[in-house]
Phi, psi and omega in degrees: 000154187276155177299310184302319178292327168291323180281340158299293166330322203269319196291308152331307179294305168308354177237009165250343177315297186324271177295348188303137160265176156311333201258009172295136160290324150248158174193205213200142177231143181263146169109359178216155153256334184251063181280135183235320179217158174202155186198142168315109205270308192212189176282353199229338209219125162230158173257119171261131176220166218232159181285320177211060204230123184260058180206142149301120182274123189250116172233141152329116173328135164070352189259151168277337170291131125338112163313319193179163174223162234186098171311124169254124172260115167065044150251143165222161177059047188305117195241346181214148159222179182188158165248137166223104170072231170241060185211128165292162090290147183208111194228138193262173197261034188022043186257176159285159175280169205274011173257002197055039183289200184200075208253153184292323166285017154253359184239061169238118163287129163216162192229152189267125145275154180243108163317179175275345181259005173090008201269186168227137177228137173322113186235118176096204163228166173297226145188109203233023180241022174286323169316291182288359168284285170018273160318306182301325205280347198234003164081012175254159180261147172322308177309330198247352180277336184301314204276358174226348168280118199229104171275121189253302201258144182222106125234156192299148170262157137353307183270022196028053163268183176238136177248141186259104165232155200251114179311325166197159008268177180257140182245114184049056169073007224208131183266167184244135173226138194232124184268137151283117222245319201234054174303316167294349185282314192294303183285344157090024170248001175294199135244187186068177174304099198305305199049232178258164145340122160251098174248145176272169175326118179290160178264125181250126203238142197248123184222013190276175169265023180093192200309158191056016173256157169271135194280208199204114166291165174309115186249306185200157155262129191195158188254131161220125193058236179258022176223161173274127177271123170238115171280134192226146183198160180301152191273004162259159161303148181074329193284181194270155345277181198264179189301161181196132163279142180236157125314141156191106175306007193107340202301162176269028179234359161073048179271158177210144172264161167283125185287206180284130178303107196230115164300122180244332181344129182045028159253172175218077178304147187224327189204148184242120171265126181238115189275299195208183192297359197243335188228160179199190183189119207262135155282127177262157170250115203253021185303127175114327182292123185279132174236114170072010184078029180239141169283148185276140162208135159301001194265324150228081173315135176283164197306325178303306202349143165189133183273145178263166173208167193242156173284156168227152178224124180264000000 
């Protein structure tokens, strides 16, 4: 997103933060600006991770200030999260950083346990070989894939598997979704031999606006009832086509239908929150927005850091 767009976004949402409630069309949460992944803690609280912040923030629905936070050490670029039972999985982008460096802390599948009082704690062990496993599933080498790979979406299936949505690469202008069948074993929370990741053949989705138009990658994916909501966006930030929602019933052919219509103008939508089968929320990354003349970045977020959201009805 351009700086001018982010300045407009800042002006709009800064004026809205105070009086807004959970029933408003748009509101914002404070403390970080680069919201990138979210998972429910309970029916009214959500855990939110950032691209580059050393903690996972927990918010009450519609309340701007975080309730608490959970420290995450030596992890960068968390882009997806999904809850299976009382375990929340967090997945990093597995991409090279902006300098082209291959950082270990950007290649992690990790888990946190959710306690009865809504707090998080470390659980299991970190798995760091997923990129090689994905490359094998895609018929590629890890060296070839790492220059293009960008994981963005993560969803739990009813069976306790994980769906991994790729922002890039696109394949023949179509987005790629992979199913990971043994996430519990990979982080040593399940029984049986760990081995390597069990990944099904990829599903290819046409997330374009029709024949002759440019495709989109997956920015997030979430189970709503018995189907999945796919948040799609251009592979580069701020590019075309603009972000859009689609429904997918899980078919292996990747057929999708149009999702809820949402005005994402001035937003970079990154994460889906499903409060229940009728209501949800889309979180936006506002990294780079000027706050009192300073670009917001979560490596050292300013006092007034925030990220905007938009409510959904399913």
